[in-house]
Short mmCIF file of N, CA and C in Angstrom, two decimals:
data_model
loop_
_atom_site.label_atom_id
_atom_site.label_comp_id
_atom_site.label_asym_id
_atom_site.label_seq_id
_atom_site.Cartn_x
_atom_site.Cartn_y
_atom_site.Cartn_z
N UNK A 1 111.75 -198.06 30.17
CA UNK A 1 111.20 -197.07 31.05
C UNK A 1 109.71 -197.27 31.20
N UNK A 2 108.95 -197.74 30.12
CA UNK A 2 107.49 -197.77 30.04
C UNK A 2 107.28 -198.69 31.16
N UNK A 3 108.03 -199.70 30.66
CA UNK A 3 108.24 -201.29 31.82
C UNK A 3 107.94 -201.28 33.13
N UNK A 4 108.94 -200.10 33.56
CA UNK A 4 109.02 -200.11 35.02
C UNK A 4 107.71 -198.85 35.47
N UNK A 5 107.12 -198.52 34.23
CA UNK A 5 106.15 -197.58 34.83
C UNK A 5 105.01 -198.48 34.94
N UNK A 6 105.11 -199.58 34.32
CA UNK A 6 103.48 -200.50 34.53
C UNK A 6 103.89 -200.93 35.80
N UNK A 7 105.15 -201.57 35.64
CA UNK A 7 105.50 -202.04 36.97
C UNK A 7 105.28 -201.33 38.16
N UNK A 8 105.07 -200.29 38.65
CA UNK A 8 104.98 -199.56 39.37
C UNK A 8 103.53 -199.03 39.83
N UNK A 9 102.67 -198.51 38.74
CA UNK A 9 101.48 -198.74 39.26
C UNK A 9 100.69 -199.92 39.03
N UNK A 10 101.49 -201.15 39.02
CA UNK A 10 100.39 -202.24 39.12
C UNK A 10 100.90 -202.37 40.12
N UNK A 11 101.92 -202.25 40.64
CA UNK A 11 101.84 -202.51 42.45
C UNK A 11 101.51 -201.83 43.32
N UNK A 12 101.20 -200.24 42.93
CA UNK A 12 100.28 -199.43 43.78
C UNK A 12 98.86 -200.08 43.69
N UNK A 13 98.40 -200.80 42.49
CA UNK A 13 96.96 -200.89 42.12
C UNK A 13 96.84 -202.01 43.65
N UNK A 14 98.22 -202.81 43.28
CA UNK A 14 97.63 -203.91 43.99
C UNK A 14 97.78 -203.75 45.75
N UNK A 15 98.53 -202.74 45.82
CA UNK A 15 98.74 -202.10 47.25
C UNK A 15 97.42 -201.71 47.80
N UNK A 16 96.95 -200.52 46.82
CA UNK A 16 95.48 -200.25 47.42
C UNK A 16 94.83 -201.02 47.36
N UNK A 17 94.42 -202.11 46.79
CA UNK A 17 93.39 -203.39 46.41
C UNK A 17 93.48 -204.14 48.01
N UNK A 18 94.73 -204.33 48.17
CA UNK A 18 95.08 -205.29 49.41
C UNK A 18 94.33 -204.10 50.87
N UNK A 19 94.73 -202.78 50.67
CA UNK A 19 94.37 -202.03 51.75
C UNK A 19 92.68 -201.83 51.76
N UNK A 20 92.42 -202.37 50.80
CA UNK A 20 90.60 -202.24 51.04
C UNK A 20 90.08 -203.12 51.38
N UNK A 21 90.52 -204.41 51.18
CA UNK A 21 90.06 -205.62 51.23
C UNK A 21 90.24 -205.86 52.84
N UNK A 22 91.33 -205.12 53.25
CA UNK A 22 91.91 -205.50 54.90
C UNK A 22 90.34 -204.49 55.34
N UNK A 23 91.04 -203.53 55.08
CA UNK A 23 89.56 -202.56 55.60
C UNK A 23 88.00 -202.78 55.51
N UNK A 24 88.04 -203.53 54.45
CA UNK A 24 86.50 -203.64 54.54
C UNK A 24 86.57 -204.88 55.59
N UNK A 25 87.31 -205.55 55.14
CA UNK A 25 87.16 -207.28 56.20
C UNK A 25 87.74 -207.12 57.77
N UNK A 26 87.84 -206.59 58.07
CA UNK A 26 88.89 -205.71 59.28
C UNK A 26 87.77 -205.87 60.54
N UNK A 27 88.05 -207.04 61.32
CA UNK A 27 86.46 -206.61 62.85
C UNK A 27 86.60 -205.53 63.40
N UNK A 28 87.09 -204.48 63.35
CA UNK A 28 87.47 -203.60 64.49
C UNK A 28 86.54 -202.42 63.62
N UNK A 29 85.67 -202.69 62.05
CA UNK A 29 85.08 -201.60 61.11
C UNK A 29 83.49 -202.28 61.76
N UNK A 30 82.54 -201.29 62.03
CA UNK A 30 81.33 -202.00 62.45
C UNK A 30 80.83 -202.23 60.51
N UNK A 31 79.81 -203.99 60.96
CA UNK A 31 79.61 -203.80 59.32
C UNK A 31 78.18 -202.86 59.20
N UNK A 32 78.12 -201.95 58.30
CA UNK A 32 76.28 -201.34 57.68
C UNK A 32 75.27 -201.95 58.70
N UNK A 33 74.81 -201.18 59.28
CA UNK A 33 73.26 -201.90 59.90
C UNK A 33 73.16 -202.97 60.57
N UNK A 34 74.29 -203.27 61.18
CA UNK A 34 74.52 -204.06 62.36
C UNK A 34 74.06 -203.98 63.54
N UNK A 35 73.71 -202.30 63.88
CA UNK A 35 72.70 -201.97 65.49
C UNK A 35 71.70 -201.52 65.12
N UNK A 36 70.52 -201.70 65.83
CA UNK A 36 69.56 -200.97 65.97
C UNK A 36 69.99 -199.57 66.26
N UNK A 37 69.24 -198.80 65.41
CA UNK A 37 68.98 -197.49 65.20
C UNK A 37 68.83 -196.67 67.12
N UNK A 38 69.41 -195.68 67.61
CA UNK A 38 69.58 -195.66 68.38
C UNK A 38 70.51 -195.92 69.61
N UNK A 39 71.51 -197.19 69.47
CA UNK A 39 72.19 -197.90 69.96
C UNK A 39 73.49 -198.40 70.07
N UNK A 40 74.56 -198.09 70.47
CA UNK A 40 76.11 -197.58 70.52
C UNK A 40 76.60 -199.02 70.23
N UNK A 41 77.61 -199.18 69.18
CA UNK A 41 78.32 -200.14 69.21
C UNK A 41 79.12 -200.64 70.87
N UNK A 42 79.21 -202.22 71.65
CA UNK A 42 79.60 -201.89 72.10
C UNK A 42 81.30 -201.84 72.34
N UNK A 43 82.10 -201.24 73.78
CA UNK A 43 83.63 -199.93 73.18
C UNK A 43 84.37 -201.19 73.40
N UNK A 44 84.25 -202.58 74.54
CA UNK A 44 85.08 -203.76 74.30
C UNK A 44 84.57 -204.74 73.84
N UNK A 45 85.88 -205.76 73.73
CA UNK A 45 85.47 -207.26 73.20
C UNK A 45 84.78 -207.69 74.51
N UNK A 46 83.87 -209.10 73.39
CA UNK A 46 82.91 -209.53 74.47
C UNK A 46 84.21 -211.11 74.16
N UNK A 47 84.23 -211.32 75.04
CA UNK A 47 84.84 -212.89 75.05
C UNK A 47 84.22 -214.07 76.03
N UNK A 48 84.11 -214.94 75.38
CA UNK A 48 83.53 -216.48 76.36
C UNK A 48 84.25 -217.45 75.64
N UNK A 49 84.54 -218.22 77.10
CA UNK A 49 84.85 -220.06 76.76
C UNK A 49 84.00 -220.66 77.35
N UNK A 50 84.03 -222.13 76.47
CA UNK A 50 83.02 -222.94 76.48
C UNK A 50 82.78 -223.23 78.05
N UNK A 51 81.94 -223.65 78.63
CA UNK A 51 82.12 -224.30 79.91
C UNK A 51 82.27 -223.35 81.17
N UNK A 52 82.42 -222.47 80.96
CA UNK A 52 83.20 -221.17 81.53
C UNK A 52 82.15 -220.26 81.93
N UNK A 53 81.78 -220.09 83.30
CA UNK A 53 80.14 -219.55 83.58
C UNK A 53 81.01 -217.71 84.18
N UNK A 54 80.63 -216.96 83.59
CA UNK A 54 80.86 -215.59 84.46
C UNK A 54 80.60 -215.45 85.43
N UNK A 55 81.37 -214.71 86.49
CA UNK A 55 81.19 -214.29 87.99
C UNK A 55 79.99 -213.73 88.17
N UNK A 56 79.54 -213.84 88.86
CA UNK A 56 77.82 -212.87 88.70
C UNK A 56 77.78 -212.36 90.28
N UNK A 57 78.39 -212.49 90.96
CA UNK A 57 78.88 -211.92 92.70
C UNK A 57 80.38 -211.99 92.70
N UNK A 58 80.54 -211.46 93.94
CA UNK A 58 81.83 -211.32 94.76
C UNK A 58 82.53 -212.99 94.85
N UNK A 59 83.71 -212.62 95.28
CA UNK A 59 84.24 -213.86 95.45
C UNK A 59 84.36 -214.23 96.88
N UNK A 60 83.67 -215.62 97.41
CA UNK A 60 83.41 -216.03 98.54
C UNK A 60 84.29 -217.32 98.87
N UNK A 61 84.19 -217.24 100.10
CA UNK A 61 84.73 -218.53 101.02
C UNK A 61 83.99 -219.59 101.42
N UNK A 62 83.70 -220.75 101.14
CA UNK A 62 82.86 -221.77 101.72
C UNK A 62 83.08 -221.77 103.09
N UNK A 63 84.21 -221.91 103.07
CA UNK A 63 85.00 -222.06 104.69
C UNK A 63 84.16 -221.64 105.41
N UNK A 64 83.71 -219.99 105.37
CA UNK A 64 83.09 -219.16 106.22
C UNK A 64 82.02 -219.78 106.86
N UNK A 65 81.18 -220.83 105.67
CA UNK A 65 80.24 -221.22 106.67
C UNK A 65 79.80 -222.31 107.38
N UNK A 66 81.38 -223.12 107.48
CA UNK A 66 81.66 -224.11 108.49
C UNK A 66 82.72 -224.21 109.48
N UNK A 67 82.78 -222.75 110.02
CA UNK A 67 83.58 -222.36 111.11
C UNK A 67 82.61 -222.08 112.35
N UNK A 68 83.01 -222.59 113.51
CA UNK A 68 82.31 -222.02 114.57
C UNK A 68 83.22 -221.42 115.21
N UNK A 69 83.87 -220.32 115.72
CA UNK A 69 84.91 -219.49 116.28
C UNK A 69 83.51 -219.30 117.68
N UNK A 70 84.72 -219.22 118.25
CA UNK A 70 84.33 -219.32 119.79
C UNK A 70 84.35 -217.32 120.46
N UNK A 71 83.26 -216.97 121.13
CA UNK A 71 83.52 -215.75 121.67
C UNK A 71 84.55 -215.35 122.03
N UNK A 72 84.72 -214.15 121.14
CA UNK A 72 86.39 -212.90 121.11
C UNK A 72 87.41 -213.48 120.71
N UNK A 73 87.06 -214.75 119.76
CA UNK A 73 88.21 -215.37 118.87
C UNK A 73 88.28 -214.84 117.37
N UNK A 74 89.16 -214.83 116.66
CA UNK A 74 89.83 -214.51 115.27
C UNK A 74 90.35 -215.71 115.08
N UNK A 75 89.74 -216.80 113.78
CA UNK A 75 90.89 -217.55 112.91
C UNK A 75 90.63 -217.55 111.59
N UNK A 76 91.77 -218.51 110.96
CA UNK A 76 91.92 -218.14 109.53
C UNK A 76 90.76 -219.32 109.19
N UNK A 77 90.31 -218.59 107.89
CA UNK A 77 89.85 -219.03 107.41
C UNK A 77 90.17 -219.88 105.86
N UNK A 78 90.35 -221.16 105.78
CA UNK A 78 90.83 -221.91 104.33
C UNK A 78 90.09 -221.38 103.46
N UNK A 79 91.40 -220.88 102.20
CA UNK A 79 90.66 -220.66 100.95
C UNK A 79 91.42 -221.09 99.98
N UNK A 80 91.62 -220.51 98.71
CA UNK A 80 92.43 -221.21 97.83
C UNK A 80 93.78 -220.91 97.51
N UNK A 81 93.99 -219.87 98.19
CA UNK A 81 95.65 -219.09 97.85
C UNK A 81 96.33 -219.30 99.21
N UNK A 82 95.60 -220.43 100.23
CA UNK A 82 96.64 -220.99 101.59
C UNK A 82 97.89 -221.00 101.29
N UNK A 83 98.35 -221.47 100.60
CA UNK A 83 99.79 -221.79 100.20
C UNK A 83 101.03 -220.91 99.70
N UNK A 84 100.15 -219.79 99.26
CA UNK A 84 100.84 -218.35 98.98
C UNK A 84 101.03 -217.43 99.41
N UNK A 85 100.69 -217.25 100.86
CA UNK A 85 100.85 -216.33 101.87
C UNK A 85 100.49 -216.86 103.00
N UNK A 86 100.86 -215.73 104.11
CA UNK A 86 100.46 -216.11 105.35
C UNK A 86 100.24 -214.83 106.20
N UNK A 87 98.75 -215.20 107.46
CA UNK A 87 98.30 -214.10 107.73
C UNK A 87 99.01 -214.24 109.31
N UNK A 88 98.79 -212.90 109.54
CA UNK A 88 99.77 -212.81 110.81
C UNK A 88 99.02 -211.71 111.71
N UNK A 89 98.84 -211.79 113.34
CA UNK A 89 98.31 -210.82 113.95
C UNK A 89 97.13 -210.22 114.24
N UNK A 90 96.18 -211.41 113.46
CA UNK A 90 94.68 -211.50 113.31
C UNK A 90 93.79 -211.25 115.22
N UNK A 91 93.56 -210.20 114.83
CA UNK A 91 92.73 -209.21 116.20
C UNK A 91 91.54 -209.18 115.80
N UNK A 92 90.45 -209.21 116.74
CA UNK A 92 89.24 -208.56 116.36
C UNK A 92 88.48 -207.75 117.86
N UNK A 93 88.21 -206.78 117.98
CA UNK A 93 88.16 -205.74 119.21
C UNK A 93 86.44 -205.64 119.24
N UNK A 94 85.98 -206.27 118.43
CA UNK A 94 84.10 -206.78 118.86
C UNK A 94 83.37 -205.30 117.49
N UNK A 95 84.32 -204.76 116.74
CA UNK A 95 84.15 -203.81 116.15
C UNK A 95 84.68 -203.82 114.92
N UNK A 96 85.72 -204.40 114.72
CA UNK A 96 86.64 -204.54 113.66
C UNK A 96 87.57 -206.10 113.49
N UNK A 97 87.59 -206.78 112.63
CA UNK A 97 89.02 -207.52 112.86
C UNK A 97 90.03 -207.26 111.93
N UNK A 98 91.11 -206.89 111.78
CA UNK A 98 92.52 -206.69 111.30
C UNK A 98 93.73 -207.40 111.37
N UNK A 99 94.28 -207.39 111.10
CA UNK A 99 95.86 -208.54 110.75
C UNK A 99 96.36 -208.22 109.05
N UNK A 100 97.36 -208.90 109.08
CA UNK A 100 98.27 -209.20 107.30
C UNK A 100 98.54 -210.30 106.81
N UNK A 101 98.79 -210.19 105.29
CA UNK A 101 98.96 -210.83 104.90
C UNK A 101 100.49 -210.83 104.24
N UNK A 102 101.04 -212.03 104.17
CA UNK A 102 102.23 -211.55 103.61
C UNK A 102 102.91 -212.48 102.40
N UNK A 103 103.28 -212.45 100.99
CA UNK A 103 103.59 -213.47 100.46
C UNK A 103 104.52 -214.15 100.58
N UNK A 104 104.07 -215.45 100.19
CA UNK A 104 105.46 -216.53 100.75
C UNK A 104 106.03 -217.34 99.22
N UNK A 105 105.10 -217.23 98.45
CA UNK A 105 104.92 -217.99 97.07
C UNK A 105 106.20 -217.62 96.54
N UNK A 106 106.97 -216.44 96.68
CA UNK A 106 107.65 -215.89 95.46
C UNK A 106 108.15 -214.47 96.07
N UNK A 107 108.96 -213.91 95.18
CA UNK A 107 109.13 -212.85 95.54
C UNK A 107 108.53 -211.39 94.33
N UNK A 108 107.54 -210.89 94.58
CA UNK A 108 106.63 -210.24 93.91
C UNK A 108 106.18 -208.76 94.78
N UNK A 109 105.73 -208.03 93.67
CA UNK A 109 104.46 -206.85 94.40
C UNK A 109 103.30 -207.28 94.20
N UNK A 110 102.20 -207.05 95.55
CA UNK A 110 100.64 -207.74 95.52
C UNK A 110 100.42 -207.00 94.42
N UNK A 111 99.38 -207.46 93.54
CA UNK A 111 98.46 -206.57 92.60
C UNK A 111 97.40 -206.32 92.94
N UNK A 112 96.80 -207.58 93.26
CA UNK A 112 95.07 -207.78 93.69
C UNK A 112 94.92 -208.39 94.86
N UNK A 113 94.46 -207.95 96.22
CA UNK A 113 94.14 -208.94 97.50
C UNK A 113 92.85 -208.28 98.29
N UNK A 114 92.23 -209.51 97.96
CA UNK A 114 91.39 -209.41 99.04
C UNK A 114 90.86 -210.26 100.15
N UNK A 115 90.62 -209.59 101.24
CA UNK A 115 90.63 -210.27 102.52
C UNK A 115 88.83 -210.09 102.90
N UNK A 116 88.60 -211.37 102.91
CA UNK A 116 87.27 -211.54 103.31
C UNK A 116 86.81 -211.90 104.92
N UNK A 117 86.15 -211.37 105.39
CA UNK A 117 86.29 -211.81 106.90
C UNK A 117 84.74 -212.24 107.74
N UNK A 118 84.54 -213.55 107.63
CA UNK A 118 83.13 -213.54 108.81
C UNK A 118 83.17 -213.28 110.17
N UNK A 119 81.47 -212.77 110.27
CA UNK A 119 81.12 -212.52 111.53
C UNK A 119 80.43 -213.21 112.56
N UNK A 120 80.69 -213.93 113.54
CA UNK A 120 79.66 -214.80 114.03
C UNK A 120 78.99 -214.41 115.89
N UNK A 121 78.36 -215.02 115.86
CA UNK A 121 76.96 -214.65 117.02
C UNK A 121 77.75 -215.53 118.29
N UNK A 122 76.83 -215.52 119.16
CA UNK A 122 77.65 -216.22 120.57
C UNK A 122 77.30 -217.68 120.22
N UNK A 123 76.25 -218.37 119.64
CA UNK A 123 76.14 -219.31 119.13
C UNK A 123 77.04 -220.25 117.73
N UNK A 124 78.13 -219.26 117.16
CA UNK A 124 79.13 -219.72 116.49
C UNK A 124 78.46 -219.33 114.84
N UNK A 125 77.16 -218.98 115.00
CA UNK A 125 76.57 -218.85 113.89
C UNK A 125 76.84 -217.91 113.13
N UNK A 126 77.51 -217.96 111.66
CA UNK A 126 77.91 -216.93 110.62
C UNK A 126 76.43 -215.62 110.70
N UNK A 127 76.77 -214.87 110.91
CA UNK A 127 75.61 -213.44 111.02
C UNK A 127 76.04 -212.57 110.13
N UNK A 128 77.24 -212.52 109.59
CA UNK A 128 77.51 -211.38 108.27
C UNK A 128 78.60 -211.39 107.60
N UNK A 129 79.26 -210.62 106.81
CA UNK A 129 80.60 -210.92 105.95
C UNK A 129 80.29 -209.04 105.35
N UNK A 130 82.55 -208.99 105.18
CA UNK A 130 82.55 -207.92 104.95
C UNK A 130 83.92 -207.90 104.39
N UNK A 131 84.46 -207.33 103.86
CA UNK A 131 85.88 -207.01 102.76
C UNK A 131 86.52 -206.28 102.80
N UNK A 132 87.75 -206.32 102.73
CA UNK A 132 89.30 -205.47 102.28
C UNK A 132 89.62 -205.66 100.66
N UNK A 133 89.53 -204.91 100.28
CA UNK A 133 90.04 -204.96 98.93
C UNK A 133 91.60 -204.10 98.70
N UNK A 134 91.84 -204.32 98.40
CA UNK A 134 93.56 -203.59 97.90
C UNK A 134 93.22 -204.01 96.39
N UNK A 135 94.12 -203.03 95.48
CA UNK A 135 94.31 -202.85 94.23
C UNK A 135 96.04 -202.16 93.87
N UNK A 136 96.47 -202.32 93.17
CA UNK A 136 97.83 -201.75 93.12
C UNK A 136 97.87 -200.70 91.90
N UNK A 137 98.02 -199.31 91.95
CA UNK A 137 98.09 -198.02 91.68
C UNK A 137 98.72 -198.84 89.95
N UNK A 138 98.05 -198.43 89.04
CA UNK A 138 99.30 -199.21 87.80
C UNK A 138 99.49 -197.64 87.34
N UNK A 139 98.95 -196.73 87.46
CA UNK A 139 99.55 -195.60 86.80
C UNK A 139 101.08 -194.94 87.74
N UNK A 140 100.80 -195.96 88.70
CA UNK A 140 102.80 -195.53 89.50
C UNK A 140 103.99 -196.18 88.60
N UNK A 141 103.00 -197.38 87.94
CA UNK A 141 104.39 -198.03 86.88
C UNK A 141 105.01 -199.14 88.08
N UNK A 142 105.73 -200.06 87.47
CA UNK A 142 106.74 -200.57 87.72
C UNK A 142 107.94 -200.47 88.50
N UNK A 143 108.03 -200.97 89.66
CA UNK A 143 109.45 -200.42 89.97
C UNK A 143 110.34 -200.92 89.79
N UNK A 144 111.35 -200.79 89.80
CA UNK A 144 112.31 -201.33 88.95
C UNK A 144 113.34 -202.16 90.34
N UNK A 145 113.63 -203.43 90.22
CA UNK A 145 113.78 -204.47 90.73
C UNK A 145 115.46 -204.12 90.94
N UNK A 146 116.03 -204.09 89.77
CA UNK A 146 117.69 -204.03 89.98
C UNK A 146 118.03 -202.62 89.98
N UNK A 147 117.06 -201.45 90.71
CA UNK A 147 117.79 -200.50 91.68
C UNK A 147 117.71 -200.91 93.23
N UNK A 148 117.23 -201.88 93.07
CA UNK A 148 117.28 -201.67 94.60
C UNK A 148 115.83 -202.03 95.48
N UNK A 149 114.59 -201.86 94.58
CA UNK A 149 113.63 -202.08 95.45
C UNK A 149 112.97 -203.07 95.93
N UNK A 150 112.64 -203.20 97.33
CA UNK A 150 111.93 -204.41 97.86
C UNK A 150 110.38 -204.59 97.19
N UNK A 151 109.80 -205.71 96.57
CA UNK A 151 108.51 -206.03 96.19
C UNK A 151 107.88 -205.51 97.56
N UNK A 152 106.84 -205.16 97.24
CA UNK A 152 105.49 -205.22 98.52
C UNK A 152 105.18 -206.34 98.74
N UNK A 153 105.31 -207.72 99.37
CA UNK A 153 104.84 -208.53 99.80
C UNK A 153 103.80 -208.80 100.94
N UNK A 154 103.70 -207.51 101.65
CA UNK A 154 102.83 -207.37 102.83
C UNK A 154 101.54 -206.62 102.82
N UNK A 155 100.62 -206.95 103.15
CA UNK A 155 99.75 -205.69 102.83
C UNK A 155 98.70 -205.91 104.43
N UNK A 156 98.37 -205.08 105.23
CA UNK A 156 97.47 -204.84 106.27
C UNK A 156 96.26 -204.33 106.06
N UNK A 157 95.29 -205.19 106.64
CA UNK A 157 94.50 -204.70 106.71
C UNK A 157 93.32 -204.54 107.75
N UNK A 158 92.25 -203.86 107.34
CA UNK A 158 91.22 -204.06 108.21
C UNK A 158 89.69 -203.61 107.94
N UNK A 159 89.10 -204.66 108.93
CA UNK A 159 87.51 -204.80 108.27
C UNK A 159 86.49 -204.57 109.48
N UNK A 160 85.84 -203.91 109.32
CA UNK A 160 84.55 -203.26 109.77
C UNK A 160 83.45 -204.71 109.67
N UNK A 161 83.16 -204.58 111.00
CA UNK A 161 81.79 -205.43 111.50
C UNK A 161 80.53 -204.34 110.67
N UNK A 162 80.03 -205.35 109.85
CA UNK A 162 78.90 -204.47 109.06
C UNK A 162 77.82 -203.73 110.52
N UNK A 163 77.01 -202.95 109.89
CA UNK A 163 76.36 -202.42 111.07
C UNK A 163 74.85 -202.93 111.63
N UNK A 164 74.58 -203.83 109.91
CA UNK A 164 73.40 -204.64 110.47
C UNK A 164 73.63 -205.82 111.68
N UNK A 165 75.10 -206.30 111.93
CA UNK A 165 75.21 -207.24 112.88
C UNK A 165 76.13 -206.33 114.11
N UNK A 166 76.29 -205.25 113.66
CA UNK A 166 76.99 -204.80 114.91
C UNK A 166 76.23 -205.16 116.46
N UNK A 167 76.96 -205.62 117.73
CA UNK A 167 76.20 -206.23 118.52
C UNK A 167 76.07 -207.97 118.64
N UNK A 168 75.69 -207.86 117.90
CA UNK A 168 75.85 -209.86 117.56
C UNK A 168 76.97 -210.15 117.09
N UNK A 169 78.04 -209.86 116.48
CA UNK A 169 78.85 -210.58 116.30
C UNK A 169 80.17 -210.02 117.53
N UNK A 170 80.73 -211.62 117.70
CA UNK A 170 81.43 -211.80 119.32
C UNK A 170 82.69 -212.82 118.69
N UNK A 171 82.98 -212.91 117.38
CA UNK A 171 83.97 -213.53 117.22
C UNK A 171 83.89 -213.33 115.30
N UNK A 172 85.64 -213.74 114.44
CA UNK A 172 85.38 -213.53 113.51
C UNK A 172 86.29 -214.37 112.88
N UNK A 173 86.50 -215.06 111.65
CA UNK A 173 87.21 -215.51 110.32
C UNK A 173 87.72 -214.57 109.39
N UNK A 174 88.86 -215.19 108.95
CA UNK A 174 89.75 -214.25 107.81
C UNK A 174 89.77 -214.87 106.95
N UNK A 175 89.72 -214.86 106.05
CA UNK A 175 90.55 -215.23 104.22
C UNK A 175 90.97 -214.75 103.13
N UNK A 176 91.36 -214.91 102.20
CA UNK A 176 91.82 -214.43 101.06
C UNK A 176 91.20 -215.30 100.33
N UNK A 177 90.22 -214.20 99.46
CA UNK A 177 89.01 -214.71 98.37
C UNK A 177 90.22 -214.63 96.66
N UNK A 178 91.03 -213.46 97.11
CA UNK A 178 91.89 -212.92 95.80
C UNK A 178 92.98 -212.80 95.67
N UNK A 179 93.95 -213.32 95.34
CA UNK A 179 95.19 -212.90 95.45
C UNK A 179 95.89 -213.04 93.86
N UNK A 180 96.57 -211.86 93.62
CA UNK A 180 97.13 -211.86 92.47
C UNK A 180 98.45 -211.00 92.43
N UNK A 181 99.15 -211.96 92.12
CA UNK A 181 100.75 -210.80 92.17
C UNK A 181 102.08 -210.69 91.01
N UNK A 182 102.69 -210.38 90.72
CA UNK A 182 103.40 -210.75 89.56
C UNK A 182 104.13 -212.07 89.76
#
């Protein structure tokens, strides 16, 4: 009986021993005097890979600025997700240009798309740029595939001639800077 009583708290001893050692060594515990006085740990991980430069702007189209579109024309503009959708119905009314996109890659719901669109002068010359962003609601959840529902593959949109070129621009380009889908 004594036996199994050493036995017993030497494996609590060594239970708690193991639970302090995790805890003190644990990254997620800030260590003693690690910030300046004043100054909030910060609430996420910071992560980098080697080689690997952070976004520091928006995401752009080269394309945009070797298109000359001809007065009261709309075309697409090449970017890097050509191959995964296709835009359809591309209008521009000297105020706005609009059209869709629709996926072809797969059968999915969009998550992330964005549609980037230049503006150009009667001279063919790029004069401004402006964006559609879509985002997909994640607090709606998931829908569930084998009741029945169709993925969103389509999404419409439309983009506003900024107002510093309103007037000058007489023709416009489309692309997709973003596309992300399940």
């Amino acid at each position: 009986m004594r036996t199994n009583h050493i036995a017993l708290t030497a494996a609590a001893l060594a239970l708690a021993g193991l639970f302090a050692a995790g805890w003190a060594l644990s990254p997620l515990r800030a260590p003693q005097n690690s910030h300046k006085a004043g100054t909030a740990e910060p609430a996420v991980a910071r992560t980098s890979f080697p080689g690997l430069v952070a976004a520091s702007a928006e995401p752009r189209l080269a394309s945009l600025g070797r298109l000359t579109p001809a007065k009261g024309q709309v075309v697409q503009a090449p970017g890097p997700f050509d191959e995964r959708f296709s835009m359809r119905d591309l209008t521009f009314n000297g105020s706005s240009v609009s059209g869709s996109a629709t996926i072809t890659s797969d059968v999915s719901d969009i998550l992330e798309l964005e549609a980037l669109a230049g503006f150009y002068d009667a001279d063919g010359h790029l004069v401004g740029t402006a964006r559609f962003t879509y985002h997909h609601d994640e607090s709606a959840g998931h829908p569930d595939l084998s009741a029945g529902h169709t993925p969103n593959e389509l999404e419409k949109f439309s983009i506003a001639v900024p107002a510093n070129v309103r007037g000058d621009a007489v023709a416009a380009a489309v692309g997709v800077s973003v596309l992300v889908n399940e």
